[in-house]
Short mmCIF file of C-alpha atoms and ligand atoms in Angstrom, two decimals:
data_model
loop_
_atom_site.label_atom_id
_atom_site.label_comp_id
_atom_site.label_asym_id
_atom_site.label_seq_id
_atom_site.Cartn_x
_atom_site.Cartn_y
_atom_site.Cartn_z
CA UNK A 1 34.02 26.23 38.14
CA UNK A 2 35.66 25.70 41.40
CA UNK A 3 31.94 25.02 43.11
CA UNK A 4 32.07 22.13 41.29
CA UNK A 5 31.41 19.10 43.18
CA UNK A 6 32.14 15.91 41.61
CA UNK A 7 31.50 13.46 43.81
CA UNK A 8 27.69 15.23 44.66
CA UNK A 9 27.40 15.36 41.01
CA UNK A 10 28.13 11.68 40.41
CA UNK A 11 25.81 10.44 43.00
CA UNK A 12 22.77 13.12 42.09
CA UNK A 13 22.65 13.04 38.55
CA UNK A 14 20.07 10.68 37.07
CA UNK A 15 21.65 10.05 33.97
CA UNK A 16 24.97 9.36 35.40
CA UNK A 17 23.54 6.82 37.98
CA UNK A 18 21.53 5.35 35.28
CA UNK A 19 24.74 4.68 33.48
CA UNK A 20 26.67 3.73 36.55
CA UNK A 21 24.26 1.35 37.74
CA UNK A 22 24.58 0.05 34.05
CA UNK A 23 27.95 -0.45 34.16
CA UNK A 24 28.02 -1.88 37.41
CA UNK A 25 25.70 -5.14 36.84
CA UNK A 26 27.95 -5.78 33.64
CA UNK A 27 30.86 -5.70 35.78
CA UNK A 28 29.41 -7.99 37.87
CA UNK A 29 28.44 -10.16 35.75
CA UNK A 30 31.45 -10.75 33.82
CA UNK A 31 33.51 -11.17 37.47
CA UNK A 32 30.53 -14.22 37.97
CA UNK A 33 31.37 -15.56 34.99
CA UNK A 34 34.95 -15.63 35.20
CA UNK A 35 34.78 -17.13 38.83
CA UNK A 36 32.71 -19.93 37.55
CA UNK A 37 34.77 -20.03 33.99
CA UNK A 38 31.70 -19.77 32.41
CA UNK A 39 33.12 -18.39 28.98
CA UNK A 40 30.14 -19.38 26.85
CA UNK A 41 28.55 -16.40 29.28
CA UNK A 42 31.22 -14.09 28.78
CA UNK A 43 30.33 -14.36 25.27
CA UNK A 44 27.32 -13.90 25.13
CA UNK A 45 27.88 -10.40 27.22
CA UNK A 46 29.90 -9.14 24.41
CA UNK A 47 27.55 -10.08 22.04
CA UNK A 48 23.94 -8.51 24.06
CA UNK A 49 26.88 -5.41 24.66
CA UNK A 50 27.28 -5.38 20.84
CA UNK A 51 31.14 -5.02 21.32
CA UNK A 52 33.01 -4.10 18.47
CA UNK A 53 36.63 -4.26 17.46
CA UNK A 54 38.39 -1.46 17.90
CA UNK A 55 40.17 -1.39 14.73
CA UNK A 56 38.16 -2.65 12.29
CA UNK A 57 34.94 -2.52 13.34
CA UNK A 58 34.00 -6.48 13.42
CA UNK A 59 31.47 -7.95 15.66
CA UNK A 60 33.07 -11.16 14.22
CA UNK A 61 33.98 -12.84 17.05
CA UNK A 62 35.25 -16.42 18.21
CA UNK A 63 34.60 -18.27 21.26
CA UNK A 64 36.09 -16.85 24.62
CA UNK A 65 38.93 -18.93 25.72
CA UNK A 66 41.08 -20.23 28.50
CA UNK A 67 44.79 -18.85 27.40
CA UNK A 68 48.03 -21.18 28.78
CA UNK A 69 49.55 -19.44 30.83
CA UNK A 70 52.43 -21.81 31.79
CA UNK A 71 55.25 -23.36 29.57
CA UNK A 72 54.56 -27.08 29.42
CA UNK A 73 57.25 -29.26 28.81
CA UNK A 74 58.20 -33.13 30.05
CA UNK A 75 60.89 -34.54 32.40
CA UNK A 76 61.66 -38.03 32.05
CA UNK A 77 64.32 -40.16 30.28
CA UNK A 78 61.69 -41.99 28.11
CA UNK A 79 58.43 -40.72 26.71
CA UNK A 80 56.57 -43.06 28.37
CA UNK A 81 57.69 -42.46 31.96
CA UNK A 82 57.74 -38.80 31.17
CA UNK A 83 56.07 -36.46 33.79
CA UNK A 84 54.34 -32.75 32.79
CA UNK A 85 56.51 -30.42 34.56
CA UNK A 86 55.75 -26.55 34.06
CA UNK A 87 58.46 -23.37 33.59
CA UNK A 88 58.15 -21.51 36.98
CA UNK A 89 55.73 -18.27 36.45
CA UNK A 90 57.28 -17.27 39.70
CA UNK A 91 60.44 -17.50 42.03
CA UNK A 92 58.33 -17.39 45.36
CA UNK A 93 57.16 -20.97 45.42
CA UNK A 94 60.86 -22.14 45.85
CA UNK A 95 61.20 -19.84 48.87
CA UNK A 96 57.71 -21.43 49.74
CA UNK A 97 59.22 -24.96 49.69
CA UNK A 98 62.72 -24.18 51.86
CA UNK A 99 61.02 -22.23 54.42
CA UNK A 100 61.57 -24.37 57.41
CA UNK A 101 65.23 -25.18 55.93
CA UNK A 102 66.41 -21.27 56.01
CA UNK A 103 64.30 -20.87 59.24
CA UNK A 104 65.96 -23.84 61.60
CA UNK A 105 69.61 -23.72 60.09
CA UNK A 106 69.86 -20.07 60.29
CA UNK A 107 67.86 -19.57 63.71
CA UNK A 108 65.28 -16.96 62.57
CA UNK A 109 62.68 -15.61 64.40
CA UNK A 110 59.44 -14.19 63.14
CA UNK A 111 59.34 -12.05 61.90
CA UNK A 112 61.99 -12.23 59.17
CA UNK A 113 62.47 -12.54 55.29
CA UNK A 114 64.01 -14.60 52.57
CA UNK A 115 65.04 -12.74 49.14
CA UNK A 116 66.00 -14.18 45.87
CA UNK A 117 66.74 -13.48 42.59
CA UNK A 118 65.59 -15.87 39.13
CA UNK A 119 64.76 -16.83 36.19
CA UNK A 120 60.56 -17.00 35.46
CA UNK A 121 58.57 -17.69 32.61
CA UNK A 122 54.98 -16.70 31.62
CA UNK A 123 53.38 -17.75 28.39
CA UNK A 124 52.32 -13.75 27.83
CA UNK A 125 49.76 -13.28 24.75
CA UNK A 126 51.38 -9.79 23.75
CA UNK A 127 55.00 -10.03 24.89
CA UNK A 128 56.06 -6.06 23.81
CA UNK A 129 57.69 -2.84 24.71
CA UNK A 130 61.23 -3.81 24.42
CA UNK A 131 61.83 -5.87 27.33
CA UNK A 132 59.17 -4.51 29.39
CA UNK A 133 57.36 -7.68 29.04
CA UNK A 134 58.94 -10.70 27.91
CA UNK A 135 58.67 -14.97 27.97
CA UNK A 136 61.39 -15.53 29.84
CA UNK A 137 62.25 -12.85 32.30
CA UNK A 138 64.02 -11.69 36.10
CA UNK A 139 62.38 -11.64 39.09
CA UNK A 140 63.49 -9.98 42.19
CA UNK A 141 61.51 -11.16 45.25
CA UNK A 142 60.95 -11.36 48.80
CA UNK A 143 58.36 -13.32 50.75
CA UNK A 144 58.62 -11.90 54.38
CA UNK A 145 57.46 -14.22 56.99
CA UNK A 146 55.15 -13.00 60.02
CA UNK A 147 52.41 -13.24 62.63
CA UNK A 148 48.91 -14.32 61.57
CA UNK A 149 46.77 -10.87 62.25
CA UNK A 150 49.58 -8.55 61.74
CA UNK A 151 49.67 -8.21 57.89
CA UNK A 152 48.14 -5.38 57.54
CA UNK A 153 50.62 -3.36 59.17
CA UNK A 154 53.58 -5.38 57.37
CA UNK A 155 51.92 -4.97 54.42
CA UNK A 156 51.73 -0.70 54.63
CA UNK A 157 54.98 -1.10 56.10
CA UNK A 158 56.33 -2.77 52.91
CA UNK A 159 54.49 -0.74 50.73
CA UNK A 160 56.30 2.55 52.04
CA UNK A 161 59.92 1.47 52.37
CA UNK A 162 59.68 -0.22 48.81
CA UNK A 163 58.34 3.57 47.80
CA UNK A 164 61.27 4.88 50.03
CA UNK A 165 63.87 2.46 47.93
CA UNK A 166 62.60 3.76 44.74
CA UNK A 167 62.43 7.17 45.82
CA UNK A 168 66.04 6.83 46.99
CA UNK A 169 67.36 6.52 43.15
CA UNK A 170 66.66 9.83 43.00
CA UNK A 171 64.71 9.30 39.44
CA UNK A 172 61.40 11.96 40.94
CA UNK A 173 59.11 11.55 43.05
CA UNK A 174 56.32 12.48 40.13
CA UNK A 175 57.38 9.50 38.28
CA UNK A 176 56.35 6.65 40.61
CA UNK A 177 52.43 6.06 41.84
CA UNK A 178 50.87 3.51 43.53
CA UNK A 179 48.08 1.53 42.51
CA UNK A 180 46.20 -0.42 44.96
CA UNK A 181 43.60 -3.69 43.88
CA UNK A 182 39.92 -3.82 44.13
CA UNK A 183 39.75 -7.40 42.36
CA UNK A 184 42.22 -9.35 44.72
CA UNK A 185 44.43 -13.04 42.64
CA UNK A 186 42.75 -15.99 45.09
CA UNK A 187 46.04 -16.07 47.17
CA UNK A 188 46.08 -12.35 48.87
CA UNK A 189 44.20 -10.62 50.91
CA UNK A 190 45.45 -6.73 49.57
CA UNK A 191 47.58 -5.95 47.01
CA UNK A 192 49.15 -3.09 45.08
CA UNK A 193 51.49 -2.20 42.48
CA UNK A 194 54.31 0.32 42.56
CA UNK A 195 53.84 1.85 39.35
CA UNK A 196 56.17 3.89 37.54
CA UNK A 197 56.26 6.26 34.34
CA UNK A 198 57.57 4.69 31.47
CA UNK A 199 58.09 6.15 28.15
CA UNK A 200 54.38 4.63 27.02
CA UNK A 201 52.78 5.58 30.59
CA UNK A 202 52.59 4.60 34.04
CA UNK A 203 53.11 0.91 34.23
CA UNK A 204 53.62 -1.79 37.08
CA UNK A 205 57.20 -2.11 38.22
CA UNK A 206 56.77 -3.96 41.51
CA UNK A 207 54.05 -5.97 43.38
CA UNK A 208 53.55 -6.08 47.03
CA UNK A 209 51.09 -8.62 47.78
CA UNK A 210 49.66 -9.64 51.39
CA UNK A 211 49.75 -13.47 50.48
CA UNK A 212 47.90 -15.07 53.75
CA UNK A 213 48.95 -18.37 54.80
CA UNK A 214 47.77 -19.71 51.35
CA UNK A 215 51.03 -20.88 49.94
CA UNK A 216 52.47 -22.32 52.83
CA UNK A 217 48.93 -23.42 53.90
CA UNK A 218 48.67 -25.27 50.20
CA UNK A 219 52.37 -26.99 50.15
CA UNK A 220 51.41 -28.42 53.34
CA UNK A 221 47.97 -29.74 52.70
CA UNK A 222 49.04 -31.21 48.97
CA UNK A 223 52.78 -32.28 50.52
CA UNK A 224 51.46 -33.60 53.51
CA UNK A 225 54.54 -32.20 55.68
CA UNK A 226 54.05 -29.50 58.55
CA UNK A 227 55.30 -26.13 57.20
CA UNK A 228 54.53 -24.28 60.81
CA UNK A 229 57.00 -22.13 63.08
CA UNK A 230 57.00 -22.82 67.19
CA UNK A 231 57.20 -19.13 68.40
CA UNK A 232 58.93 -19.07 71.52
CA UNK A 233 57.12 -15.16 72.77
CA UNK A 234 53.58 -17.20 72.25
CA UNK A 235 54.58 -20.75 73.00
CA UNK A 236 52.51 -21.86 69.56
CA UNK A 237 52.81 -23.44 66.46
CA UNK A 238 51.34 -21.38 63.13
CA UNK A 239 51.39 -21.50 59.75
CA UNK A 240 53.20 -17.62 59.05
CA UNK A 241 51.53 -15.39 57.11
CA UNK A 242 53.37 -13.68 54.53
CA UNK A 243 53.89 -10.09 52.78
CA UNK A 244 55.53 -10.35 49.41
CA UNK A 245 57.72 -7.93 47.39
CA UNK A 246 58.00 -8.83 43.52
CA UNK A 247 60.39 -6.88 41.00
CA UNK A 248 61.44 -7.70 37.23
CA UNK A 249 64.56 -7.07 37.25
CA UNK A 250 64.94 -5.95 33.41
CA UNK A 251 61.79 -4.28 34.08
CA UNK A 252 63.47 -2.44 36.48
CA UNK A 253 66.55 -2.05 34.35
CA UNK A 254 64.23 -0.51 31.54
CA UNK A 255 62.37 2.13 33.73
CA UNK A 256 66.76 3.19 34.93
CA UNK A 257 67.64 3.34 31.48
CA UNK A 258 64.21 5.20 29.51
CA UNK A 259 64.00 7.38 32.32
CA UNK A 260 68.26 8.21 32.69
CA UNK A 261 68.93 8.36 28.57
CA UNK A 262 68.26 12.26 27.92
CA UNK A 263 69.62 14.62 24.98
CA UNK A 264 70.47 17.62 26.91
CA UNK A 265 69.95 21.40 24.79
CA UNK A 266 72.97 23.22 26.74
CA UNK A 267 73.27 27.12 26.74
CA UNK A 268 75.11 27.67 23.69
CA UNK A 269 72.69 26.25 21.27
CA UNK A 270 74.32 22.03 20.94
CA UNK A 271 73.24 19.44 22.60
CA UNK A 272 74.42 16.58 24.43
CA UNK A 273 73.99 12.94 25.24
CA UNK A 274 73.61 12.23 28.55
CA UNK A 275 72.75 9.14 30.45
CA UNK A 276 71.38 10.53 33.99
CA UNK A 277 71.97 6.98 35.81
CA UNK A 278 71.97 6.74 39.90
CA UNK A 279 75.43 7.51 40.11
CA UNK A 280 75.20 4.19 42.51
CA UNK A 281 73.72 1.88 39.25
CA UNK A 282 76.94 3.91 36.93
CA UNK A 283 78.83 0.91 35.54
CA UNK A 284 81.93 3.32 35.46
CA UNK A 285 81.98 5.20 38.18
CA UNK A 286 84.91 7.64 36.96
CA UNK A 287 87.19 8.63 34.02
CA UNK A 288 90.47 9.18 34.33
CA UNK A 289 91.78 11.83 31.36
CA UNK A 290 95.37 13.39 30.89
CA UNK A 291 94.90 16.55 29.04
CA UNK A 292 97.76 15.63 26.43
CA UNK A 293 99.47 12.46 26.04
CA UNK A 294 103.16 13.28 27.17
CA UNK A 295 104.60 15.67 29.30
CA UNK A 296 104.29 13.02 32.31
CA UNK A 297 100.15 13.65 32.34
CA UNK A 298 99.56 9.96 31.59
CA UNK A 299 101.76 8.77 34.30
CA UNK A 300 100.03 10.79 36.95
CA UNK A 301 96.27 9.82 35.18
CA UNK A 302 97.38 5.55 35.87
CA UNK A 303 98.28 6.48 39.08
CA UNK A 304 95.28 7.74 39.90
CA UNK A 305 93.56 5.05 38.40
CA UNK A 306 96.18 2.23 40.48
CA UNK A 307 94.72 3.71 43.70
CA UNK A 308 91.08 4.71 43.18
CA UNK A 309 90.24 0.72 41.01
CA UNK A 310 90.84 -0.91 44.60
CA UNK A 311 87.30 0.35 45.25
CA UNK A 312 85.79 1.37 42.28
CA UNK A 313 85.81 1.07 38.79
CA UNK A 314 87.62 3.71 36.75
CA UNK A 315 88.78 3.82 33.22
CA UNK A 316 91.27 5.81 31.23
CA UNK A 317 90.77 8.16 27.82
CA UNK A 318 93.04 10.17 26.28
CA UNK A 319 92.21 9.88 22.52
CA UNK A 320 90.45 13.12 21.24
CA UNK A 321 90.26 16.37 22.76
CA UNK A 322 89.00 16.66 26.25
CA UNK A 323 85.41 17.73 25.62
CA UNK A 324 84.65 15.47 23.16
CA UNK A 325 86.01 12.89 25.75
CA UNK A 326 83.43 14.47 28.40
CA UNK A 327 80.55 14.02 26.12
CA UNK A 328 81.65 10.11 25.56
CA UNK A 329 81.52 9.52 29.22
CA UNK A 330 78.75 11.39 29.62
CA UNK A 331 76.81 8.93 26.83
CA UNK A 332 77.77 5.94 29.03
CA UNK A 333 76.56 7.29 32.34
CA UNK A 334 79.87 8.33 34.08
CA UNK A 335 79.59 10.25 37.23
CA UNK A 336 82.80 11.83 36.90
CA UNK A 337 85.85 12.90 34.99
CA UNK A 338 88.97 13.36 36.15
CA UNK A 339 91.58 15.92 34.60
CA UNK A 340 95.13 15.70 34.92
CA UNK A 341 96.82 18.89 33.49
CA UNK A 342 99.67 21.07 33.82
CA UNK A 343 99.11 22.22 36.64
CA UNK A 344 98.43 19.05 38.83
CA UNK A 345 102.72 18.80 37.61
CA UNK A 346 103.24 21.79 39.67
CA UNK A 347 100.39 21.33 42.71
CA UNK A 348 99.27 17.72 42.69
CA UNK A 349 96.00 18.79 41.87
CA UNK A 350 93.17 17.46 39.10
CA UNK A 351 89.80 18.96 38.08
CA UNK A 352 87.12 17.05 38.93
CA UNK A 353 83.79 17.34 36.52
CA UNK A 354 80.30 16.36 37.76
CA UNK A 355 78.31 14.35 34.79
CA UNK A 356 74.79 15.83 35.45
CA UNK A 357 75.78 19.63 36.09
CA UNK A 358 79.17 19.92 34.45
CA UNK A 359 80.91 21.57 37.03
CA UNK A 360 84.09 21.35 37.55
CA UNK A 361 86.22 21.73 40.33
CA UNK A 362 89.98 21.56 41.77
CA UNK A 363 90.93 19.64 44.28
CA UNK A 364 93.97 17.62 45.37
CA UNK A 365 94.52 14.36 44.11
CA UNK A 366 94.16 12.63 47.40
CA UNK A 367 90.86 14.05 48.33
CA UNK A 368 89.71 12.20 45.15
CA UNK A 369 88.41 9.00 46.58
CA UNK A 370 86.53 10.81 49.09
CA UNK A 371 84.98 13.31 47.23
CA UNK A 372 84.09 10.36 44.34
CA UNK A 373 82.52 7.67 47.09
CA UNK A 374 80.53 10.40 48.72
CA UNK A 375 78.56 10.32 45.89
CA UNK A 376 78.54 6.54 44.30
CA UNK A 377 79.36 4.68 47.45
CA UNK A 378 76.50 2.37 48.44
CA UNK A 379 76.84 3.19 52.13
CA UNK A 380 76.03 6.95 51.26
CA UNK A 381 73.07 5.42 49.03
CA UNK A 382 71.50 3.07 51.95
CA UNK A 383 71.66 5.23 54.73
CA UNK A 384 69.02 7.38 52.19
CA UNK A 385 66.86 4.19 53.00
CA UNK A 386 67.47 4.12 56.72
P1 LIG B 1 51.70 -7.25 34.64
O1 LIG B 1 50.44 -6.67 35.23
O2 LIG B 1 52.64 -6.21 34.07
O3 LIG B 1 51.48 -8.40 33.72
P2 LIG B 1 51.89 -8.95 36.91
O4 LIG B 1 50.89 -8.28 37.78
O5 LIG B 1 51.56 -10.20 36.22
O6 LIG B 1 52.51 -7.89 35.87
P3 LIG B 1 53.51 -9.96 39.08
O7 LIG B 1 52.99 -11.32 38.95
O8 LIG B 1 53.13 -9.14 40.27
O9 LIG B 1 53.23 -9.12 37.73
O10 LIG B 1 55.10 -10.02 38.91
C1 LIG B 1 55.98 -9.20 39.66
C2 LIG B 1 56.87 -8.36 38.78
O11 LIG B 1 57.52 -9.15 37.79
C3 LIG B 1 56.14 -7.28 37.99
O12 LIG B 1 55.95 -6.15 38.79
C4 LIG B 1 57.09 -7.01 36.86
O13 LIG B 1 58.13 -6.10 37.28
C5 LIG B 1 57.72 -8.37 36.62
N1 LIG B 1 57.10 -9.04 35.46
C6 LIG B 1 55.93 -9.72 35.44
N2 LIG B 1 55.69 -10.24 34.21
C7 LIG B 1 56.74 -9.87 33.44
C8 LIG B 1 57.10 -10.09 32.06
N3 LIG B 1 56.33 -10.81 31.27
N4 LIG B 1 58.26 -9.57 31.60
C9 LIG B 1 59.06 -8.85 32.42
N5 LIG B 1 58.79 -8.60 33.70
C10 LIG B 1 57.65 -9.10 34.23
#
C-alpha cells in the first residue's frame, strides 16, 4: 500500500541484495572487459550466464566482435597512392578544426558558439524505424566554447534551454524526458539525452554532451598546431572547454510529423485528417478559398494572396466544395483558411478558420496579416524561448 517503501525495501531485503549484488559484479565485469576489448571474456560471460536467444532459444553462439563503425573508403588518383579516408560519424570535428579561424576573423570572446548543419554517416548494425535511424543521415550541432571549470553550469544551462526549445513547439510537455548517463563515451565528462516519445517509445532526439578540452586538446597534440584562446579578463592562454548540442535533423523531422499526423473523431460521428504541425514548421502557412468561382470571389481571394505571399506562403483552392477543401488543408498541416464570400463583396470582410480548433471567425481583410503572423511568425515563436 501507500507505506510502501521502496527504496528501504531494496536495500533490506536479502534476496533482493543477493540478486543486486549479482547483477552488479556482472556489470562490472563486462564494463572491464569492454575497456580492455577483451571479447574472448565477454564471451565467456554469456556463456557461464547461460544466455539464450530470445527468439529461438539457441545458446549457439559465435565469437563477440568488434563491429565497423565508420564507412571506409580511399582518396587518391591511383590505387597505389591511395589514402584510407573515413565518412564523418559526426559534424563537430569540422567545427573542431576551424575554431581559431571563426574565433580571430569574427572577434569572439569566450564564451561563444559555432552551429552547423551536415551530412554524417554511421555504419549502424540495425538501421530501422523509418528514418529514425539511418546510414547516411542530418545532424544539427553546436559545440559552444567556454572557460575550463565552468562546464558544469554551461552544461545545465544547455540542457534547460534545449528543453525550453522543444517545449516551445508546443508538441507536450509529457512527451519529452531527459535521460542523463552513468557510463560516460571517453570524450565527456556528463552527458544526457533529450528524449522524446515516438510512436515505438521514448527515444533519443538530442545529445548534450560536456566534451572537456578533449577534442581540441587531441587536434592539437596529433596536428601539432596551438588550438588555445588568449582571454583578455584573465590575461591567459587555454585550451576552451566545450558543451555540445547534437540533433538529427530527420530525426527531428520524424518525432514533428508521428507526433502532428492525427485522425481526429469530430462531434458528429466522421472523422478527419489532421496534421497538428507547429504552425511555425507549416509549409503553407494559409489557404486562400473563394466560396464559388465567379461572382468576383476569385478576384478578391488573389488579392489577398498578392499581399499576404510578400511574407508568407499562401496558396489558392477553389475546386470542390468548401469543407471538403478545409479537410485537404487540414491533411497538409495548414494553419489557416481563408474565406472569401458574399459578403466580404458588400463589407470587405473574410472568415478566417483555425486548423486545430475549427473556429472560424470574421474579420476585415486587412487585419489578415496580423492576425495570421501572430500565430506562425517566428518572432512570436522565439520570444517563447527568450
Ligand atoms: P542513438 O543512441 O540513437 O544511436 P547516439 O547516442 O549515437 O544515438 P549521438 O552521437 O549523440 O547519437 O548523435 C546526436 C544525434 O544525431 C542523435 O540524438 C540523433 O538525433 C541523431 N542520430 C544519431 N544517429 C543517427 C542515425 N543513425 N540516424 C538518424 N539520426 C541519428
Amino acid at each position: 500500500g501507500d507505506a510502501f517503501d521502496e527504496a528501504q525495501f531494496r536495500s533490506t531485503n536479502a534476496r533482493v541484495m543477493d540478486y543486486q549484488e549479482k547483477a552488479d559484479t556482472i556489470i562490472k565485469r563486462l564494463a572491464r572487459s569492454l575497456e580492455k576489448e577483451d571479447l574472448e571474456d565477454v564471451k565467456n560471460l554469456i556463456l557461464e550466464l547461460e544466455i539464450v536467444c530470445p527468439v529461438s532459444g539457441s545458446k549457439n553462439w559465435t565469437d563477440v566482435k568488434q563491429f565497423n563503425l565508420m564507412f571506409g573508403t580511399k582518396l587518391g588518383a591511383s590505387a597505389d597512392s591511395a589514402m584510407d579516408l573515413y565518412l564523418r560519424p559526426e559534424t563537430a570535428q569540422g567545427i573542431f578544426v576551424n575554431f581559431l579561424n571563426v574565433q580571430k576573423s569574427g572577434r569572439m570572446k569566450i564564451p561563444f558558439g559555432i552551429a552547423q548543419i551536415g551530412k554524417a554517416f554511421r555504419n549502424e548494425i540495425v538501421a530501422r524505424q523509418f528514418i529514425f535511424r539511418m546510414r547516411e543521415f542530418e545532424q544539427m550541432e553546436m559545440q559552444f566554447f567556454i572557460r575550463p571549470g565552468s562546464q558544469k553550469e554551461w552544461y545545465e544551462t544547455w540542457k534547460q534551454n534545449r528543453m525550453k526549445w522543444h517545449l516551445s513547439l508546443g508538441m507536450g510537455e509529457e512527451n519529452y524526458r531527459f535521460h542523463d548517463h552513468e557510463k560516460l563515451a571517453h570524450y565527456a565528462d556528463a552527458a544526457a539525452d533529450i528524449e522524446f516519445r515516438f510512436p515505438f517509445g521514448f527515444k533519443e532526439l538530442e545529445g548534450i554532451h560536456s566534451r572537456t578540452d578533449f577534442d581540441l586538446g587531441s587536434h592539437e597534440k596529433y596536428s601539432g598546431k596551438k588550438l588555445q584562446y588568449f582571454d583578455p579578463e584573465l590575461e591567459e592562454s587555454y585550451v576552451p572547454y566545450v558543451i555540445e548540442t547534437s540533433i538529427g535533423l530527420d530525426r527531428m523531422f520524424l518525432a514533428v510529423l508521428a507526433h502532428s499526423l492525427v485522425d481526429e473523431e469530430l462531434d458528429n460521428g466522421s472523422t478527419r485528417t489532421v496534421l497538428k504541425i507547429p504552425a511555425v514548421l507549416a509549409p503553407t502557412k494559409a489557404a486562400v478559398l473563394p466560396l464559388v468561382k465567379k461572382d468576383g470571389l476569385p478576384e478578391i481571394a488573389h488579392q489577398i494572396i498578392d499581399d499576404l505571399r510578400l511574407d508568407f506562403n499562401v496558396t489558392y483552392d477553389d475546386k470542390d466544395a468548401v469543407g471538403r477543401r478545409y479537410r485537404r488543408q487540414d491533411a497538409a498541416g495548414t494553419p489557416f483558411c481563408i474565406t472569401v464570400d458574399h459578403q466580404t463583396l458588400e463589407d470587405q470582410t473574410v472568415t478566417l478558420r483555425h486548423r486545430d480548433t475549427m473556429e472560424q471567425k470574421r474579420l476585415p481583410i486587412e487585419e489578415l496579416h496580423a492576425a495570421i503572423d501572430k500565430e506562425v511568425g517566428m518572432r512570436h515563436w522565439l520570444k517563447k524561448i527568450l
